[in-house]
Coordinates of C-alpha atoms (C1' of nucleotides) and ligand atoms in Angstrom, one line a residue:
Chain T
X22 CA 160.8 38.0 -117.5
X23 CA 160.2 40.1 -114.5
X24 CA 156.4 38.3 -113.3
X25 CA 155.5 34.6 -114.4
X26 CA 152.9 34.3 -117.1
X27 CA 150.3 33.5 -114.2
X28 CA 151.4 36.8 -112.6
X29 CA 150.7 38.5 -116.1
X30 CA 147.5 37.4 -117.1
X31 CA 146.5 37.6 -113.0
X32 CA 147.2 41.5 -113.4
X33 CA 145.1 41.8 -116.6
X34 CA 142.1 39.9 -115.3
X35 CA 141.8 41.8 -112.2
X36 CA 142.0 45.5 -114.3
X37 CA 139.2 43.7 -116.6
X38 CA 137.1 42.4 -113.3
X39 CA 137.9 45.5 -111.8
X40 CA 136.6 47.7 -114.6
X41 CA 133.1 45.6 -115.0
X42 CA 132.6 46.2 -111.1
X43 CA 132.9 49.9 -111.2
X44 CA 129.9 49.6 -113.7
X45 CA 128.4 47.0 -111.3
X46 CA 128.9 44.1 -113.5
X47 CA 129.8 40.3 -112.9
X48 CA 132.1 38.7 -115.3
X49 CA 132.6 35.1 -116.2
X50 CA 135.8 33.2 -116.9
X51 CA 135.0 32.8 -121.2
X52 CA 134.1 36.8 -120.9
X53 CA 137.4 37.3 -119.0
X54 CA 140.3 35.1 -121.1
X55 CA 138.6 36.8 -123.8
X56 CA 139.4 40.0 -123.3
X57 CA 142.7 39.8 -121.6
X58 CA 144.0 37.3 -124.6
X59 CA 144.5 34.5 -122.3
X60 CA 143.6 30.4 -122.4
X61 CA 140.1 30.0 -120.8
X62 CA 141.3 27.1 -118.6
X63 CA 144.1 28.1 -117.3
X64 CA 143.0 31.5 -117.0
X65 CA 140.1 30.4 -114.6
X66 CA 142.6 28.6 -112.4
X67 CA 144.3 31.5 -111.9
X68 CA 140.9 33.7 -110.9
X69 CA 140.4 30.6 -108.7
X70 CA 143.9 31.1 -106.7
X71 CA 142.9 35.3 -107.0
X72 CA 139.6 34.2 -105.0
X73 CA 141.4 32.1 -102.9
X74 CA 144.1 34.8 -102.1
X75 CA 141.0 37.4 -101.4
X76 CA 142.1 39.3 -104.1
X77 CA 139.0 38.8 -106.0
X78 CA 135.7 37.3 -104.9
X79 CA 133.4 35.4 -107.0
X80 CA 130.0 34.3 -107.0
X81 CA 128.5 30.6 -108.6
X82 CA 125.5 30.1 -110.8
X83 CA 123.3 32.2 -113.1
X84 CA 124.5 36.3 -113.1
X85 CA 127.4 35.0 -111.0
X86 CA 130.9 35.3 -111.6
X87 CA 134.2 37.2 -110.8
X88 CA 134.2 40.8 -109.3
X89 CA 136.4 43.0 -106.6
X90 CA 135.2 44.1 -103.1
X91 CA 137.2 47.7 -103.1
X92 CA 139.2 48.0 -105.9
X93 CA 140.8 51.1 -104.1
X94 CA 142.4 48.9 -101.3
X95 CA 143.6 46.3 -103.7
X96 CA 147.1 47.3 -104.9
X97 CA 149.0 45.5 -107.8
X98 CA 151.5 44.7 -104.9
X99 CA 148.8 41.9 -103.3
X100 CA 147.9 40.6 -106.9
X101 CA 152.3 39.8 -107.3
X102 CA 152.3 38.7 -103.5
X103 CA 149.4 36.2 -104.5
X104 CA 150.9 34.8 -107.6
X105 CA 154.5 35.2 -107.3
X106 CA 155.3 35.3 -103.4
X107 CA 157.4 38.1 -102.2
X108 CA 161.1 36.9 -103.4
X109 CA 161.0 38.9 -106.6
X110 CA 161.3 41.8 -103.7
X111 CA 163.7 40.2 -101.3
X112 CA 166.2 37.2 -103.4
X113 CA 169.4 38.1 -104.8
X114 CA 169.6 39.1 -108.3
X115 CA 172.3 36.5 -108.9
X116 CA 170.7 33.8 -107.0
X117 CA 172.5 33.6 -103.4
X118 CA 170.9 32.3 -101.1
X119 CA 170.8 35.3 -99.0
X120 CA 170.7 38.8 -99.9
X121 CA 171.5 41.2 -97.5
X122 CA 174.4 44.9 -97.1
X123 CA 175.9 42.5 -94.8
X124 CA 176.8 39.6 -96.8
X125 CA 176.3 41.0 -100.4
X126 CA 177.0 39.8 -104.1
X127 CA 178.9 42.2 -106.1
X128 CA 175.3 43.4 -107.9
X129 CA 173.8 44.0 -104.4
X130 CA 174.5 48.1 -104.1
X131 CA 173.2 48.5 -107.7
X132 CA 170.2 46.4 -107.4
X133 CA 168.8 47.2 -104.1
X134 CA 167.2 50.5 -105.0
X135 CA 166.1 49.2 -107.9
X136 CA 164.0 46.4 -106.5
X137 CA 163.1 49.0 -104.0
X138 CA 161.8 51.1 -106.1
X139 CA 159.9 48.2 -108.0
X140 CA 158.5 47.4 -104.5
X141 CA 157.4 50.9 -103.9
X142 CA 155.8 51.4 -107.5
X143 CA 154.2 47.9 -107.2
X144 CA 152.8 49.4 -103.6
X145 CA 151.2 52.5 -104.3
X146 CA 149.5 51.4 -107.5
X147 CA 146.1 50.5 -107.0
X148 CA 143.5 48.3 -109.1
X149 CA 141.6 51.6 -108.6
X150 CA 144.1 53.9 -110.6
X151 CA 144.9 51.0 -113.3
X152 CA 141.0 50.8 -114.4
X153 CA 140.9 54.1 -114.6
X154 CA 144.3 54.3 -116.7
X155 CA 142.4 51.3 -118.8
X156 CA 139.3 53.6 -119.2
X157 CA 140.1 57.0 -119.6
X158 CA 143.2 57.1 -121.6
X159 CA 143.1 54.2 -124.4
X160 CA 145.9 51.8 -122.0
X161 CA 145.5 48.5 -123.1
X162 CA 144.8 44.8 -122.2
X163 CA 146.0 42.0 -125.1
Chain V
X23 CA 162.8 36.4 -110.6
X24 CA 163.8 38.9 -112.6
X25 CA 167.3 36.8 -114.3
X26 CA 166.9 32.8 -115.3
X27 CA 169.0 30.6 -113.2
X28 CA 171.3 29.8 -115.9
X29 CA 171.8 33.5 -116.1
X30 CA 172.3 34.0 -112.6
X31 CA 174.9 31.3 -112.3
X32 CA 176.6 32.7 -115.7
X33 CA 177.1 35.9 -114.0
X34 CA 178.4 34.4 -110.7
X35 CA 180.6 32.3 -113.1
X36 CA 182.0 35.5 -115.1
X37 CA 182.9 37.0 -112.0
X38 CA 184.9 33.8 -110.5
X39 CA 186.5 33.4 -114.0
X40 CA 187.5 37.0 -114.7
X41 CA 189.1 37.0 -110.4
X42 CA 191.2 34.1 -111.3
X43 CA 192.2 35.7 -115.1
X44 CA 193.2 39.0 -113.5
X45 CA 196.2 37.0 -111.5
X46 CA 197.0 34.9 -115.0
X47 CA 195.5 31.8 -113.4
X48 CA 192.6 29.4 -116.0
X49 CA 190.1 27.7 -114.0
X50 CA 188.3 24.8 -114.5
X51 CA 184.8 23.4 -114.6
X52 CA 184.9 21.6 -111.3
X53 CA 186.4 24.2 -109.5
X54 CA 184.6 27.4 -110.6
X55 CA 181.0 25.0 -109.8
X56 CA 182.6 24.8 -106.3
X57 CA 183.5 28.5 -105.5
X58 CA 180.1 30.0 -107.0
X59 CA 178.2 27.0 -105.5
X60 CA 176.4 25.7 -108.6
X61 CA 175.7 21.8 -110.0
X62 CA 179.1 20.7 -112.0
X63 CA 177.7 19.6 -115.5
X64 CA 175.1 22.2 -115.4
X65 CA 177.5 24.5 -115.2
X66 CA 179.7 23.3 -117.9
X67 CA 176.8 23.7 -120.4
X68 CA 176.8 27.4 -119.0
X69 CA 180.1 28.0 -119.3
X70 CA 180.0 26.4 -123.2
X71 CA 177.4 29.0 -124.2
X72 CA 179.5 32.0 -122.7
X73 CA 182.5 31.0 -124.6
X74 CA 180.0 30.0 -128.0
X75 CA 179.0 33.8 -127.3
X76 CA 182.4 35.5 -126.9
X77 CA 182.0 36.3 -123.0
X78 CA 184.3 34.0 -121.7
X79 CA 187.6 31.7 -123.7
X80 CA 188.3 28.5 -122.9
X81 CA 191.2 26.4 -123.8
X82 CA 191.7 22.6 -123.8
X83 CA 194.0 20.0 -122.1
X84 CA 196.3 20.5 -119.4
X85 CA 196.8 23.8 -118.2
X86 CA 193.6 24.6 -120.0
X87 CA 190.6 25.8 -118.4
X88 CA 188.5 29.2 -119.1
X89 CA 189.4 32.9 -118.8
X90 CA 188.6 35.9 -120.4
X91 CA 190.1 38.2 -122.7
X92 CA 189.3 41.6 -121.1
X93 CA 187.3 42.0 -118.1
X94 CA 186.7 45.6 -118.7
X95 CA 184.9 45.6 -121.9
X96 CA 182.9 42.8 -120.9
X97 CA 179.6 44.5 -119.5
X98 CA 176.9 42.6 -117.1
X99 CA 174.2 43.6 -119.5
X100 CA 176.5 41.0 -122.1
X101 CA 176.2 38.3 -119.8
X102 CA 172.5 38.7 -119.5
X103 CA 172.1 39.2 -123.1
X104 CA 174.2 36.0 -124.0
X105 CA 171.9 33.6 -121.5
X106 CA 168.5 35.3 -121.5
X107 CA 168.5 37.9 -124.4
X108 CA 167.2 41.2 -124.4
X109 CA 163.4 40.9 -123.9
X110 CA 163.8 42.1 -120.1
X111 CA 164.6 44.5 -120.9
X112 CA 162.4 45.5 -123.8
X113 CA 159.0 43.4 -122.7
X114 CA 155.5 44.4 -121.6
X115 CA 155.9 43.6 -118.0
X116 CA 152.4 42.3 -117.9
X117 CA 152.7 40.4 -121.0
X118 CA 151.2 42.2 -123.7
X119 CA 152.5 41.0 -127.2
X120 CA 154.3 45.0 -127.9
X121 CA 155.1 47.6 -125.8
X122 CA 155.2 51.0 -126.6
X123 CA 153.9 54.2 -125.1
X124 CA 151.5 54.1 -128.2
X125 CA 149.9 51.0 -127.2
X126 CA 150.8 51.1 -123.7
X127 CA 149.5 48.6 -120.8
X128 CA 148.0 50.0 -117.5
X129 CA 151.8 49.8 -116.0
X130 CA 154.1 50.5 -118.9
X131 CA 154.3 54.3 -117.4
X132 CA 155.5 53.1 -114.0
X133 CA 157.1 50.2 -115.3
X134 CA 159.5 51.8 -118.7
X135 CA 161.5 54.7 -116.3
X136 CA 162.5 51.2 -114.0
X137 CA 163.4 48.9 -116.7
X138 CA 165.2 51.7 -118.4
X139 CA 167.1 52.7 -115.6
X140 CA 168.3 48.8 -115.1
X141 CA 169.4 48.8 -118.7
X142 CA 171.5 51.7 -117.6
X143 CA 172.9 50.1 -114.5
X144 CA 173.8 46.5 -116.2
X145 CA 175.0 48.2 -119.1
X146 CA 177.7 50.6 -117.0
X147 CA 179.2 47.2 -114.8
X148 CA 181.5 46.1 -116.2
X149 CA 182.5 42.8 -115.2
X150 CA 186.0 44.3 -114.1
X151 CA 184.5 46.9 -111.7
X152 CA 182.8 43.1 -110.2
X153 CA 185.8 41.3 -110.2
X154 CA 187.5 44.2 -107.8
X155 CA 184.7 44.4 -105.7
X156 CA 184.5 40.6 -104.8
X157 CA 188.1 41.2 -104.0
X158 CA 188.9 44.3 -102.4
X159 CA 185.6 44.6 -100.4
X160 CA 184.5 41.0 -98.9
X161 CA 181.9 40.6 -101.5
X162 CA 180.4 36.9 -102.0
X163 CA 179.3 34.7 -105.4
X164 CA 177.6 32.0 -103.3
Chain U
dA2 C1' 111.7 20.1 -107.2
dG3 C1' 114.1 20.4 -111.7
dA4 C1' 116.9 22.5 -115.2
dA5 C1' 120.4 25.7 -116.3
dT6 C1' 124.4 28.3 -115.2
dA7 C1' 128.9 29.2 -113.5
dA8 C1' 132.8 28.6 -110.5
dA9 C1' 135.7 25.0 -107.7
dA10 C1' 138.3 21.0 -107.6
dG11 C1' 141.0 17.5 -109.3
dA12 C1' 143.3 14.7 -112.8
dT13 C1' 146.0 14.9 -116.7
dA14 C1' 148.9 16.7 -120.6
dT15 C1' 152.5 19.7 -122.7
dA16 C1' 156.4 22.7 -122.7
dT17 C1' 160.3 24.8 -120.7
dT18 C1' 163.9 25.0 -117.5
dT19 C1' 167.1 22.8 -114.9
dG20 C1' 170.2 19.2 -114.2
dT21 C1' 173.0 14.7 -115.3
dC22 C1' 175.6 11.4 -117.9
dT23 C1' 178.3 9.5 -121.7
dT24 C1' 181.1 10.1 -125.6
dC25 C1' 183.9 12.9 -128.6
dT26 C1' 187.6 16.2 -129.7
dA27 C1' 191.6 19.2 -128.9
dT28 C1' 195.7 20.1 -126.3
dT29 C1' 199.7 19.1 -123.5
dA30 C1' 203.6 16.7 -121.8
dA31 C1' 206.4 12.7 -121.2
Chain S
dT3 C1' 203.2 8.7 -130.3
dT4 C1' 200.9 7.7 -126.3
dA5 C1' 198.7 8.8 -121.9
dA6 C1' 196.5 12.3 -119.4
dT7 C1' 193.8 16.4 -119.1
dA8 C1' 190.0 19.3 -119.9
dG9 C1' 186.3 21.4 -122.6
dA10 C1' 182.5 20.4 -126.4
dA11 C1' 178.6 18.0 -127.8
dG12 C1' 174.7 15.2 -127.5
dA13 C1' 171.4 12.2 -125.3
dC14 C1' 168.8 11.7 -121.4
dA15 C1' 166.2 12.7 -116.8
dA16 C1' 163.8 15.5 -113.4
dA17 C1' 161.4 19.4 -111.9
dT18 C1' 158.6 23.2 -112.7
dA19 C1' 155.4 26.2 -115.2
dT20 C1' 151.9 26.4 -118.4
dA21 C1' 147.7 24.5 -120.2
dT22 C1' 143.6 21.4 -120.8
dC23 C1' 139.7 18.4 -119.6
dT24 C1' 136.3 16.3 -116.6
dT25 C1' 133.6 16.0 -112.5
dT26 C1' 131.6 18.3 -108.6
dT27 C1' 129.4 21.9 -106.0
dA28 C1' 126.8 26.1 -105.3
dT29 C1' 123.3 29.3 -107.1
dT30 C1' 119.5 31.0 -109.7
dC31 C1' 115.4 30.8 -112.2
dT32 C1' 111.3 28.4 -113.7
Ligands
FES227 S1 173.0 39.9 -102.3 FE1 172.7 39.9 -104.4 S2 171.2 41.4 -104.6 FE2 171.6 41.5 -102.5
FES228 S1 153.1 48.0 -122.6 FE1 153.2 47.0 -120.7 S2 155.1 47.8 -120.0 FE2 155.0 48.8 -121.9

DNA sequence: AGAATAAAAGATATATTTGTCTTCTATTAA
DNA sequence: TTAATAGAAGACAAATATATCTTTTATTCT
């Protein structure tokens, strides 16, 4: 598994948030788990970290809930970064301490552009292009 | 982290194994644990499931130790299989219970071409092709 | 101000992964 | 055939990831 589970659902949440903003909707936590398929508790800890990380900002009390500033300057790169941290981008495949051309594992060659790659696909896709994926062409969510 | 540490430590492991088989040699627990860097008994329980799964051999007693019967028709991609099975392979990266371009999540069209082309590259290294470059080219397992 | 709503925070529980330790079994060599 | 060696197997322990539950805080509406 590429992305832990809180990495997983985090993605699917912030396409579902995302989506209800750009019909200028709030959404809360029950409305959320439901639709990505998720636990409702642990799912709201995760929007909580989101929040925390800027990622997505929420507001409390009646009509509040969970919704994105710009979803076009969010990129599923910062929603990995906030859940996961970096390393899936920089550690080495089989675990040395230190991945680098200079001191590499017998993978390293192989795997670099590969991880590169994911780095750069992971960059240049924004929340922005995923709800639209979501609403135009039947992607899914659960 | 794309591999499981148990997986990582298997393929560090292989390597180690499949250097010291290529010069006749068997190597033990305690000293493979010490030349890929990994905890001893942990290890052991590694290297039992490799040889349960036909990567590695092992032999008992004196003079006993593991090796591996042929380096060159073992492929990475059998290591990973053997310790984490296929699902990374085959998985929605964002979790979703099936993936498939019929029910596809926002990422599966960025995400299949990667995954695909990793398949490709663990399936074509062979665990020989490792063993000579941690030899011949100062490449490290720890 | 008071009641209702909804997220934040913190404590707790469960599952999985990682790691250790002890005993058992097979092999070798004297 | 006995002692030594080394992996196999199983029980146990610790760490981390996943998940739940309860209390608190902020906001809105009446
Ligand atoms: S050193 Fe292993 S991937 Fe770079
Ligand atoms: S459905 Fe998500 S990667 Fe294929």
């Amino acid at each position: 598994m590429i992305l832990s589970k809180s990495c997983e659902y985090a993605i699917r949440a912030v396409v579902y948030v995302a989506a209800k903003t750009v019909k200028e909707e709030r959404v809360g936590i029950i409305e959320i788990a439901e639709a990505i398929g998720s636990p409702v508790a642990f799912t709201g800890k995760i929007l909580q970290t989101l929040t925390r990380k800027k990622v997505l900002a929420s507001s409390k009390g009646p009509n509040g809930g969970f919704y994105i500033i710009d979803p076009a300057s969010v990129y599923l790169i910062d929603i990995v970064r906030a859940m996961d941290g970096n390393e899936i981008f920089t550690a080495c495949v089989i675990g040395l301490t230190t991945c680098s051309a200079e001191r590499p594992c017998p993978m390293h060659h192989q795997m670099k552009p590969i991880r590169d790659q994911l780095r750069i696909d992971f960059s240049n896709r924004s929340v922005y292009e995923m709800v639209q994926a979501f609403e135009e062409n039947n992607y899914f969510l659960k």
